Coordinates of C-alpha atoms and ligand atoms in Angstrom, one line a residue:
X1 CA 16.7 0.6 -3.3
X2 CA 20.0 2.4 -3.2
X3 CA 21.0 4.9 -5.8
X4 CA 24.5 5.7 -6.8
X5 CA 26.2 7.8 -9.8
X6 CA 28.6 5.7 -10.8
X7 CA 31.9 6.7 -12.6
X8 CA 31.9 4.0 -14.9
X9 CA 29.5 1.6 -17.3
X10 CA 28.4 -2.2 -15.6
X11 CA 30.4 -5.0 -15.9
X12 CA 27.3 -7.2 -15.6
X13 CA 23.7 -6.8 -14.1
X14 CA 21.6 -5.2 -16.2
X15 CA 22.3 -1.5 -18.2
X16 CA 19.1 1.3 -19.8
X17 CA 20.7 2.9 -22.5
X18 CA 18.5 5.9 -24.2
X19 CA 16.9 6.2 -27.6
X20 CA 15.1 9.2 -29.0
X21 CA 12.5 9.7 -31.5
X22 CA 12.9 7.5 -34.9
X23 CA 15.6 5.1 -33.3
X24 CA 18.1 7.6 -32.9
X25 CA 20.5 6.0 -30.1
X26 CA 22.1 7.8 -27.2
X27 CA 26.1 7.2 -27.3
X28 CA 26.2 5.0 -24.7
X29 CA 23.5 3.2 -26.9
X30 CA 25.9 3.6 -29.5
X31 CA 28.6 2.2 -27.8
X32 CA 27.2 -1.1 -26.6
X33 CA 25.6 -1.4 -30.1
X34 CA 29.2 -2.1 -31.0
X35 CA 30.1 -3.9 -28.4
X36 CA 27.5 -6.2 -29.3
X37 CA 27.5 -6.3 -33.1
X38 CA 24.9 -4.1 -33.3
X39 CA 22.1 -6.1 -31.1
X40 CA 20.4 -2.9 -30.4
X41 CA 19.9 -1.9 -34.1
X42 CA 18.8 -5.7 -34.9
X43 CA 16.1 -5.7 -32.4
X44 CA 15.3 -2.1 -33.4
X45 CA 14.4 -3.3 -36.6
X46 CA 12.2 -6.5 -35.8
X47 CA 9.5 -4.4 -33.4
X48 CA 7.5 -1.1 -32.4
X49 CA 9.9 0.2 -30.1
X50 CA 11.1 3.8 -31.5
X51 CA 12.2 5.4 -29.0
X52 CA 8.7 7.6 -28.2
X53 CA 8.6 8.7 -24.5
X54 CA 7.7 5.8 -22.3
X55 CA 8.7 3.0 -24.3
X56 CA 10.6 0.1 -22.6
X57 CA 12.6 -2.5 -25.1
X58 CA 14.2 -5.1 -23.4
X59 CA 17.4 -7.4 -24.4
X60 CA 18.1 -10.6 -22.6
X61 CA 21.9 -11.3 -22.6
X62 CA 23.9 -10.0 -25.4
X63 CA 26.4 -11.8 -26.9
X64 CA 29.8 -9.7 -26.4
X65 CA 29.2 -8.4 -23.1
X66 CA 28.2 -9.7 -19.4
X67 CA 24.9 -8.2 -19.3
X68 CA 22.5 -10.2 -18.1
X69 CA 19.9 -7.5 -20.1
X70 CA 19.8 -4.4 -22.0
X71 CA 17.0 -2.2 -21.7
X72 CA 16.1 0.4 -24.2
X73 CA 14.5 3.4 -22.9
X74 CA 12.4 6.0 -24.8
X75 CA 12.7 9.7 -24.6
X76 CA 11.1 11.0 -27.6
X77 CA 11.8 14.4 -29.2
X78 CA 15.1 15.6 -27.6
X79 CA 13.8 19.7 -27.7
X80 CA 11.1 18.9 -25.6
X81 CA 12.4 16.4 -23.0
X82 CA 11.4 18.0 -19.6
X83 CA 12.0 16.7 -16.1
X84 CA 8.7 15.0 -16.1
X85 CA 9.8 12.8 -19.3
X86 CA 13.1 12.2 -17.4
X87 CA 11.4 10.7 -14.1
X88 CA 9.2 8.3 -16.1
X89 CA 11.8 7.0 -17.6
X90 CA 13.9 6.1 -14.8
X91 CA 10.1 4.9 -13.3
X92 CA 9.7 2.6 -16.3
X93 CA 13.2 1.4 -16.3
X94 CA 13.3 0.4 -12.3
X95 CA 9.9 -1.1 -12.8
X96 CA 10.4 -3.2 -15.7
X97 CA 13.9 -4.3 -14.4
X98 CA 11.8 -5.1 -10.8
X99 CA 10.3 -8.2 -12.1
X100 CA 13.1 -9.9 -13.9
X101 CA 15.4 -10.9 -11.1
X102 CA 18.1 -8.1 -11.4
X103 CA 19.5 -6.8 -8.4
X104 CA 21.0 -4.1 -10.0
X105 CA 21.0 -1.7 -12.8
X106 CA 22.5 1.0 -14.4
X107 CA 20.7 3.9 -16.6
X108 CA 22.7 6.0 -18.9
X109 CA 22.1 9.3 -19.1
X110 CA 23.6 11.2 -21.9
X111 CA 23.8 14.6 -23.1
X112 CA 21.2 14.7 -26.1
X113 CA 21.3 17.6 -28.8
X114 CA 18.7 19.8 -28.9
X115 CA 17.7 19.0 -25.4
X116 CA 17.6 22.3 -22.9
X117 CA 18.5 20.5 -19.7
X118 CA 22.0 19.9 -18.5
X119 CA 23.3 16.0 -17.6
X120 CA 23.8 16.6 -14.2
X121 CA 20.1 17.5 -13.7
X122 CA 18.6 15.1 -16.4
X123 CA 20.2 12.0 -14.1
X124 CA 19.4 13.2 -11.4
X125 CA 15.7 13.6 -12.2
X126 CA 15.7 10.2 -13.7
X127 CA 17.1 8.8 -10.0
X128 CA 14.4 10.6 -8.8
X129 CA 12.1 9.3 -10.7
X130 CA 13.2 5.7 -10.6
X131 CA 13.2 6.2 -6.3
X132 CA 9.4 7.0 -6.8
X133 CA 8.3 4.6 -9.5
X134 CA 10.2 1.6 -7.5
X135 CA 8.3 3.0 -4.3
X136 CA 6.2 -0.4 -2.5
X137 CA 4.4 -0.4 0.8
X138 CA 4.8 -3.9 1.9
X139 CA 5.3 -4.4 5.6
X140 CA 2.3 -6.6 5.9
X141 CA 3.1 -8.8 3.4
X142 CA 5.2 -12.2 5.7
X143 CA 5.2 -14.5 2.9
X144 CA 5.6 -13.6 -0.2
X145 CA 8.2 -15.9 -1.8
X146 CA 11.6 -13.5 -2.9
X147 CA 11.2 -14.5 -6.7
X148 CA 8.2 -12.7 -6.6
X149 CA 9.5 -9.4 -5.0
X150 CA 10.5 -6.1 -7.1
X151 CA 14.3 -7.2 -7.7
X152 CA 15.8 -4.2 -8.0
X153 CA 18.4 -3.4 -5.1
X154 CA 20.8 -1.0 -6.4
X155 CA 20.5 1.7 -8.6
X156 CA 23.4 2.9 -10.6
X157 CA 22.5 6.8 -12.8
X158 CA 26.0 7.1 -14.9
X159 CA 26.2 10.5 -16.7
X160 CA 29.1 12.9 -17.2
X161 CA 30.0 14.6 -14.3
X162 CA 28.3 12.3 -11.3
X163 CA 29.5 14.3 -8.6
X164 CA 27.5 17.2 -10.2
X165 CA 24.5 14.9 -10.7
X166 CA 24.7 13.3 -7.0
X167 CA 25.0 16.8 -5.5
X168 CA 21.6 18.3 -7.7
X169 CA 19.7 14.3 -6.8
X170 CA 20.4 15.5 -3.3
X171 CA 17.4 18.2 -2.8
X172 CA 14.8 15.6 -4.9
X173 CA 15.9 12.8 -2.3
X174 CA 14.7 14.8 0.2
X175 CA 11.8 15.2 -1.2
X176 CA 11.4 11.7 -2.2
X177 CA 11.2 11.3 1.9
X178 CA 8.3 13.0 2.0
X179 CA 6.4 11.3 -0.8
X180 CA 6.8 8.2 0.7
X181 CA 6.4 9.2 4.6
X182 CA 3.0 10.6 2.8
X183 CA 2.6 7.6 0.8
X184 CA 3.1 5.2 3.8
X185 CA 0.7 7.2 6.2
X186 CA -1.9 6.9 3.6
X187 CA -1.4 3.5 3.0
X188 CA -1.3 2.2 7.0
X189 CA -5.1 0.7 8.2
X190 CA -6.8 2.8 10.4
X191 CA -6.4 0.2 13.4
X192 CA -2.6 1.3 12.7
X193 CA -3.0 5.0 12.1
X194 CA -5.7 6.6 14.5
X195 CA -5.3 10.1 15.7
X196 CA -2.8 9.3 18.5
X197 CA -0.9 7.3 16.6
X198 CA -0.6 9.6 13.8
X199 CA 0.5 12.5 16.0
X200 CA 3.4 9.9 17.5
X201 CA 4.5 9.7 13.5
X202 CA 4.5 13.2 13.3
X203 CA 6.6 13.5 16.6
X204 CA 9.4 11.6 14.8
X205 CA 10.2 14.5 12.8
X206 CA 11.7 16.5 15.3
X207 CA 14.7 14.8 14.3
X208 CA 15.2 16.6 11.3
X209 CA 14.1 19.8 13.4
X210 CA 10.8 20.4 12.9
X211 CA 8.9 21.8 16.0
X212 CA 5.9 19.6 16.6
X213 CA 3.1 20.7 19.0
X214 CA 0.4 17.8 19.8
X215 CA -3.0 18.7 21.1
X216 CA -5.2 16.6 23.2
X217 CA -8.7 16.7 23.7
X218 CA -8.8 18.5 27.0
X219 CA -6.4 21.1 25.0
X220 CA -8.7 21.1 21.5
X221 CA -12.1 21.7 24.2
X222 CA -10.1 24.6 25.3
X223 CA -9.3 26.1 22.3
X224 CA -13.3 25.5 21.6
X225 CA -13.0 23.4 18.6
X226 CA -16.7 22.0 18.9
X227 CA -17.2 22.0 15.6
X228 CA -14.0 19.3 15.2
X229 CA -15.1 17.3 19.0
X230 CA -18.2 16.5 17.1
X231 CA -16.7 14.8 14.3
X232 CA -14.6 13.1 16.8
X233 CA -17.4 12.4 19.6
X234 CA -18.5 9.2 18.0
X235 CA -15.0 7.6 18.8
X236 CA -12.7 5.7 21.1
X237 CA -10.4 7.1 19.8
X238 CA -10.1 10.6 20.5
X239 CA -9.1 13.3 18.1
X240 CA -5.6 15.1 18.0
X241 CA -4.7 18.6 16.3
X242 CA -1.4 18.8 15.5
X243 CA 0.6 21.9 14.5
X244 CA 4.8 21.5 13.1
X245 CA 6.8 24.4 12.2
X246 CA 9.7 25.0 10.5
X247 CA 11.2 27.9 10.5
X248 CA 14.0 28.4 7.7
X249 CA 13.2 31.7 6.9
X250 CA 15.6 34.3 6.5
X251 CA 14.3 35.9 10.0
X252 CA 12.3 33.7 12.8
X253 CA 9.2 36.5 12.9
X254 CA 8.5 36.5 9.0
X255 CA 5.0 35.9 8.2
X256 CA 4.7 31.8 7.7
X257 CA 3.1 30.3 5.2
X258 CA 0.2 27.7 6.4
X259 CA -0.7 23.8 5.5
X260 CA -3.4 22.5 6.7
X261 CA -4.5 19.1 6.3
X262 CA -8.2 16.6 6.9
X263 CA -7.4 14.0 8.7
X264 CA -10.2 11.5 9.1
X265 CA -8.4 8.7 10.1
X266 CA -11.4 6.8 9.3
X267 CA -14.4 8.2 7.8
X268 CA -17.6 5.5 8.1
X269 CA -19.9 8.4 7.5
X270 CA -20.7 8.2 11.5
X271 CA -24.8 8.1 12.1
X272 CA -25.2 8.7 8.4
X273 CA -23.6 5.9 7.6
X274 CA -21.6 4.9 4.0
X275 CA -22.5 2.0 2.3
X276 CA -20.8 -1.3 3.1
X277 CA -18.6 -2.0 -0.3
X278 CA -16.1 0.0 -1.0
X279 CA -15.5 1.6 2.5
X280 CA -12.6 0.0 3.4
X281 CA -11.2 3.2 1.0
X282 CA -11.8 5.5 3.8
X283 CA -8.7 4.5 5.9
X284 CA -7.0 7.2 3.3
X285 CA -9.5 9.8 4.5
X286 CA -6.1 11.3 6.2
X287 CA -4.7 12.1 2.4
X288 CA -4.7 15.8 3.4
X289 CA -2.9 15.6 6.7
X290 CA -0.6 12.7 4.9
X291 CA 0.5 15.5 2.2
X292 CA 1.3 18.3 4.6
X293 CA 3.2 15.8 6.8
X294 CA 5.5 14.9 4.1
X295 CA 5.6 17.7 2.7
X296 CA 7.1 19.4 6.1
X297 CA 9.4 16.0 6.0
X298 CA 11.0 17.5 2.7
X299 CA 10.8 21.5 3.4
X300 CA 13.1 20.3 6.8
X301 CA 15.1 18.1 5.0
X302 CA 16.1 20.5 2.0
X303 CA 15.9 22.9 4.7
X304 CA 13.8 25.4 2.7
X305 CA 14.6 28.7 3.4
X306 CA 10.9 29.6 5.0
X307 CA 8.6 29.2 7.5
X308 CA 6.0 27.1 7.5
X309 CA 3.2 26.4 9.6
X310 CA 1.7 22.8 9.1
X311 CA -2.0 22.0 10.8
X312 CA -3.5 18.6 11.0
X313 CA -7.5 17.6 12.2
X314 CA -6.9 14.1 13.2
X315 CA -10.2 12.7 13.8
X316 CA -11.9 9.1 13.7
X317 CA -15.9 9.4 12.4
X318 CA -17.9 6.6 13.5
X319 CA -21.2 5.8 14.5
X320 CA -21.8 5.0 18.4
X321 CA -24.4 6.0 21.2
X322 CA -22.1 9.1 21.4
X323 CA -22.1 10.0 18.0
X324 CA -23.1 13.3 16.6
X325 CA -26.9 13.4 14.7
X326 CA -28.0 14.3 11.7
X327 CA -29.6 17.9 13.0
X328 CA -26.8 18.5 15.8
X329 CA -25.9 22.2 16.2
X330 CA -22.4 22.9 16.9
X331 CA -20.6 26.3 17.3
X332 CA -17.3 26.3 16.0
X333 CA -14.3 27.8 17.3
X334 CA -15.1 30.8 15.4
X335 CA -18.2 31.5 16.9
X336 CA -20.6 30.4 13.9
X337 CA -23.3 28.2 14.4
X338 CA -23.3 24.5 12.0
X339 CA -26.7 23.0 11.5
X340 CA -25.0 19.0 10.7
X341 CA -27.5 18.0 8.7
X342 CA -25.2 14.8 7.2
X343 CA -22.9 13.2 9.5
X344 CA -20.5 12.2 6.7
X345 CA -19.7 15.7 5.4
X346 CA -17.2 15.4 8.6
X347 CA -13.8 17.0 6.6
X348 CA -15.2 20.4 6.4
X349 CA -16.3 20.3 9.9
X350 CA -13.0 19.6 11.4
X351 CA -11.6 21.6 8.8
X352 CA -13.5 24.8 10.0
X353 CA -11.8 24.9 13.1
X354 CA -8.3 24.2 12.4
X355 CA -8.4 26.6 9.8
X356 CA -9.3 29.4 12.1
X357 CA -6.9 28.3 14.5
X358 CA -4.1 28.8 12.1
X359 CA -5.4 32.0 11.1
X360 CA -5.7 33.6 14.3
X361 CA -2.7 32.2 16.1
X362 CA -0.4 32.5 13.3
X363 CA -1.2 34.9 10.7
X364 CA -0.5 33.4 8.2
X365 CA 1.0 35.5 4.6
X366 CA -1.0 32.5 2.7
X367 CA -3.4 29.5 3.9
X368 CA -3.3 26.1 1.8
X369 CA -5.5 23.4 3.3
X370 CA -5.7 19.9 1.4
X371 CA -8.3 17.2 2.3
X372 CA -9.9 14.2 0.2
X373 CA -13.0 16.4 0.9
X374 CA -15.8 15.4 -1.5
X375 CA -16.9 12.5 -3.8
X376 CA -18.1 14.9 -6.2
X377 CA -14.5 16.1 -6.8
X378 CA -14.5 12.4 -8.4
X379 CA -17.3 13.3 -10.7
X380 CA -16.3 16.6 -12.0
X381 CA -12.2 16.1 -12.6
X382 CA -12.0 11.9 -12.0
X383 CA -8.2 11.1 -11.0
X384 CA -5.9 13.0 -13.0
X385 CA -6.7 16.3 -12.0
X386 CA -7.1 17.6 -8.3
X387 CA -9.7 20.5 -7.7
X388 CA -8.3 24.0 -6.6
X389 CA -10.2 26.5 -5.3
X390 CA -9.1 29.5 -4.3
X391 CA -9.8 33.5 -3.4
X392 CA -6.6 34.9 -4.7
X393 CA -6.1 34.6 -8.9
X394 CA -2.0 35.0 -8.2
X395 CA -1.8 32.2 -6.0
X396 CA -4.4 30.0 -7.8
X397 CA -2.1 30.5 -11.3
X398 CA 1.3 29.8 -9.0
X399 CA -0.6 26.2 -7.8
X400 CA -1.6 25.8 -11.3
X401 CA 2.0 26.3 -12.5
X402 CA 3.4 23.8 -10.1
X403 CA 1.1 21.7 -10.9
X404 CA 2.1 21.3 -14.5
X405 CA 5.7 21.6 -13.4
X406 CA 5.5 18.6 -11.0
X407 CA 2.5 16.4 -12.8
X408 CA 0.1 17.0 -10.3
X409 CA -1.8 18.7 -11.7
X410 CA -4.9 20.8 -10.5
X411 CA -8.2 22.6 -12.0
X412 CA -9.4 25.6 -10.9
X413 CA -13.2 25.6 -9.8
X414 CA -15.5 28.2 -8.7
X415 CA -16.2 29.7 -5.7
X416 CA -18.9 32.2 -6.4
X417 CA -21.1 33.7 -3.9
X418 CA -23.8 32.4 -5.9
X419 CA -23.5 28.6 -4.3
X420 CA -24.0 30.9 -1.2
X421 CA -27.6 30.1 -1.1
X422 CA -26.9 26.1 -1.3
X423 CA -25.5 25.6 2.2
X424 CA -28.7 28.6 4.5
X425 CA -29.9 27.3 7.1
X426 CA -33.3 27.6 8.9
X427 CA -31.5 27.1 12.4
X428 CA -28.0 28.3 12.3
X429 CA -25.6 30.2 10.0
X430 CA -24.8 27.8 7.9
X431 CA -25.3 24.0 7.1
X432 CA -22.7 21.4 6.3
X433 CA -24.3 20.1 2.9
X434 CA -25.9 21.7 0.1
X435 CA -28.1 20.0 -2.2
X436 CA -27.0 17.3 -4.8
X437 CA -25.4 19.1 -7.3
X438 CA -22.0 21.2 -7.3
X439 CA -20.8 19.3 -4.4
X440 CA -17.4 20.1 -4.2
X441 CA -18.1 24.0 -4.7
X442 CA -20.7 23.8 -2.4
X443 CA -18.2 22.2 0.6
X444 CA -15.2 24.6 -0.2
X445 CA -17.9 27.6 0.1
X446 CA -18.5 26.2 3.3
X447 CA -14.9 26.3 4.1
X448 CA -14.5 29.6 3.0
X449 CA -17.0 31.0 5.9
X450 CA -13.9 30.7 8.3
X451 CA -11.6 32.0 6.4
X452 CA -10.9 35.7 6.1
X453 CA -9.6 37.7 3.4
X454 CA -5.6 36.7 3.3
X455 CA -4.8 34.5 0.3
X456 CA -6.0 30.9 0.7
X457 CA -6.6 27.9 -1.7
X458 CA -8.4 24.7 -0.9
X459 CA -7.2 21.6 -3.0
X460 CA -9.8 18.4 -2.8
X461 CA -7.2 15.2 -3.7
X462 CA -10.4 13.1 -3.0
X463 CA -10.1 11.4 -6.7
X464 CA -5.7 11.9 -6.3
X465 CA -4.7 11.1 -3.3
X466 CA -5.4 7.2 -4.0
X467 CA -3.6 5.5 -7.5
X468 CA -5.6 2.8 -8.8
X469 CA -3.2 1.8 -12.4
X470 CA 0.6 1.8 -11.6
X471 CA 2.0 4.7 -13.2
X472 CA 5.7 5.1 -13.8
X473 CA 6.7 7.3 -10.9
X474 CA 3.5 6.5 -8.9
X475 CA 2.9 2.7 -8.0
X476 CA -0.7 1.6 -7.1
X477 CA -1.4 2.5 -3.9
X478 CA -1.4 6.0 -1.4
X479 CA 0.3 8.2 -4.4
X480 CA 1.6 11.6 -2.4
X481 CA -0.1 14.1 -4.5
X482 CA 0.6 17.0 -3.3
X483 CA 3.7 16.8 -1.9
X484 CA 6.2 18.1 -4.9
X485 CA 3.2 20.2 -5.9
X486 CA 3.6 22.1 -2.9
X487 CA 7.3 22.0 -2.7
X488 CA 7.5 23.3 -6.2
X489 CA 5.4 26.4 -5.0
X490 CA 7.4 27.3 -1.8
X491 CA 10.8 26.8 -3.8
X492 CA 9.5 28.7 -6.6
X493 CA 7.8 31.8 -4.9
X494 CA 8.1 31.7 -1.1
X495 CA 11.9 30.9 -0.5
X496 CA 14.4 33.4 -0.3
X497 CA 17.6 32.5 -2.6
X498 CA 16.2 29.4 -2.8
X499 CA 16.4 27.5 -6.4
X500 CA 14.2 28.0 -8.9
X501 CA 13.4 24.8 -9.3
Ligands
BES1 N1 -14.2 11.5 2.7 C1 -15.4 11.7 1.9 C2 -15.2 12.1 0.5 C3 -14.6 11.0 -0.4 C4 -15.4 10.2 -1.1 C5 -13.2 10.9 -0.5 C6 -14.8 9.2 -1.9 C7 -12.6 9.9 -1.3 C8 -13.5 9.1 -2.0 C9 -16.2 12.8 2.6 O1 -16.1 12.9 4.0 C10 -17.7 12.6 2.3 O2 -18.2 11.6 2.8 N2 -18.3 13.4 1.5 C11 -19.6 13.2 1.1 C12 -20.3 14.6 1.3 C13 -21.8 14.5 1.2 C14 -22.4 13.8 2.4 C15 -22.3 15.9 1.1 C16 -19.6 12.8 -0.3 O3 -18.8 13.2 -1.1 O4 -20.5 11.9 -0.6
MN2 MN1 -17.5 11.7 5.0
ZN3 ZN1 -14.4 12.2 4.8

């Protein structure tokens, strides 16, 4: 889909006019009202649009002009219209255009009173939020017939001042790139995406500058990972670690701040095996490593004024003859001893040692990993909410800021000594379950052994990182949580001079 800000109103294709709360129209809707003897205000009257956020009323060719449609879009109550409100709309708009047979359409954007944001920055948030809601990973799909593909090839935003709004869409674009390069990693099979081929993606974004560092397995032996090899032992495939940076910052030595992301390019459980139904899910075991991929494709391409440090534990877990057991004892690459006592608790294995890695080699100012870590995450917060864990309060209420800033959204869980006593073990330090209950706290603890005292947060996407019901701005599918989360955080408290927003 290609977006534009257009000078001017359509001659034909389709046009999304605005309506706030109790049928108040926009003046473009005002305008085409007229132009078309009033066919909005008619078919205002004869239905339950009103103009309440996320309301889509659509108009089939209107007598007076060469429209092939007119699509009314709700924003609701004008003082409280915020970015999010903006993007669904544009979201809602794309997607109901998508399955008429319109190649192109135009949203209106128009100044609203009462409303706080300027026009530039309301269309461009609604071109951002119609790029993400039109979003479709479909190169596997040969034959599907074109009257049944989203429609939708051009996308005109027209406000006031479109220079002004294409220059402020330009940031979001870039990170639109790295919701979908995190949104087509996740989506990929695993016979597509396995460790080496994941590290070959990552590779690509040298391009946009991003220094990218691929460890093999003789390399990740060296570095005495065995807490990681295990995980990956089981496989043909062997693991990779792989480490980007991107340094923007204001000087090349500043402290960087660290991503680190799980990713199980397949997770069968190994040894102690998942259930058959269902498992095919595990293929977006790699949501973690997806996120802090994309997210380094938008830091680069906005070229954030920071440095980051991005980690990724690319391992496959299967069962073989050279798979790890339930029992194993591994010493990680921080020198503590792992009693395995489940195979499939694999994320916070490979996660232990990447983690210290980062720490040691880097020292990091802050430490952010992200990994679809534990079903029990599911349980306790289901899929709107991701769970955040974390040892530092001013960094756990900056994530939980972004989070209502951006729509994804976290919950804060504990992380109390008190779980300590879930994950003893008779044989080693520590093992890598606890018992049934507080899963989720239980494997972040865990976590938390190999990490120092620095700031650090944990996010489990385990129940976000997949979308199950379309959304406006997030389509079925690998959904990129996490990625404008996290680029909200570093624009809003890491970058120097950089926007607020
Ligand atoms: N990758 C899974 C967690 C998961 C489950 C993610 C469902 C997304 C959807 C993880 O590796 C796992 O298997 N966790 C186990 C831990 C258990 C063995 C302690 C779980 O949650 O069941
Ligand atoms: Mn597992
Ligand atoms: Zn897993």
């Amino acid at each position: 889909m290609k977006i534009e800000f257009p000078e001017s109103l359509p001659k034909s294709g389709a046009l999304a006019v605005a309506v706030t709360k109790d049928k108040t129209l926009s003046s473009t809707a005002k305008l085409i009202d007229q132009q078309t003897q009033g066919a909005i205000t008619r078919a205002l009257k004869v239905g339950r649009f009103t103009g309440e956020k996320d309301q889509v009323l659509e108009l089939v060719a209107p007598a007076g002009l060469n429209l092939s449609r007119i699509v009314l879009y709700g924003l609701g109550d004008p003082k409280v219209i915020d970015a999010l409100a903006l993007e669904n709309a544009g979201g809602n708009v794309v997607q109901r255009v998508s399955g008429t047979g319109d190649s192109d359409v135009v949203i209106a954007v128009d100044a609203l009173p009462r409303c706080k944001l300027k026009t530039p920055t309301m269309a461009a948030e609604v071109a951002f939020g119609a790029r993400l809601g039109g979003y479709r990973f479909d190169r596997y799909l040969t034959d599907e017939k074109p009257e049944k593909k989203p429609s939708v090839k051009r996308l005109g935003v027209y406000a006031k001042n479109a220079a002004a709004a294409a220059r402020a869409y330009e940031r979001l674009a870039e990170v639109a790139e790295g919701v979908e390069l995190t949104r087509n990693l996740v989506s990929e099979p695993a016979n597509v995406l396995y460790p080496a081929s994941f590290a070959a993606r990552c590779e690509e974004l040298k391009d946009i500058g991003v220094k990218v560092e691929v460890l093999d397995l003789a390399q990740i032996k060296k570095l005495g990972m065995r807490a990681l090899i295990g995980v990956a032992q089981g496989s043909a495939n062997e693991p990779r670690v792989v480490i980007m940076r991107w340094n923007g910052g204001a000087k090349a030595d500043d402290k960087p701040i660290a991503f680190i992301g799980k990713g199980v390019t397949f997770d069968t459980g190994g040894i102690s095996i998942k259930p058959a139904a269902g498992m095919e899910e595990m293929k977006w075991d790699m949501g973690g490593a997806g996120v802090v991929t994309g997210l380094m494709r938008a830091l680069a391409g906005r070229k954030a004024k920071v440095n980051v440090v991005a980690a990724l534990g690319l391992v496959e877990n299967m069962p073989s003859s050279t798979a790890q057991r339930p029992g194993d004892v591994v010493k990680a690459m921080s020198g503590k001893t792992i009693e395995v006592i489940n195979t499939d608790a694999e994320g916070r294995l490979v996660l232990a040692d990447v983690l210290w890695h980062i720490q040691q080699r880097f020292k990091p100012k802050v430490m952010i990993d992200l990994a679809t870590l534990t079903g029990a995450i599911i349980v306790a917060l289901g899929h709107n909410h991701a769970g955040l864990f974390a040892n530092n309060d001013r960094l756990a209420d900056w994530l939980l800021e972004a989070g209502l800033a951006t729509g994804e959204r976290l919950w804060r869980m504990p992380l109390h000594d008190s779980y300590e006593q879930d994950i003893k073990s008779p044989i080693a330090d520590i093992k890598n379950v606890g018992d049934r209950w507080a899963g989720s706290i239980s494997a972040a603890l865990f976590l938390k052994h190999f990490v120092n005292d620095g700031p650090w947060a944990h996010l489990d996407i385990a129940g976000t990182t997949w979308c199950y019901k379309n959304q406006p701005t997030v389509p079925k599918g690998g959904s990129g949580f996490g990625v404008r989360l996290l680029d909200r955080l570093v624009a809003d408290h890491y970058e120097r001079g950089g926007a607020k927003k």
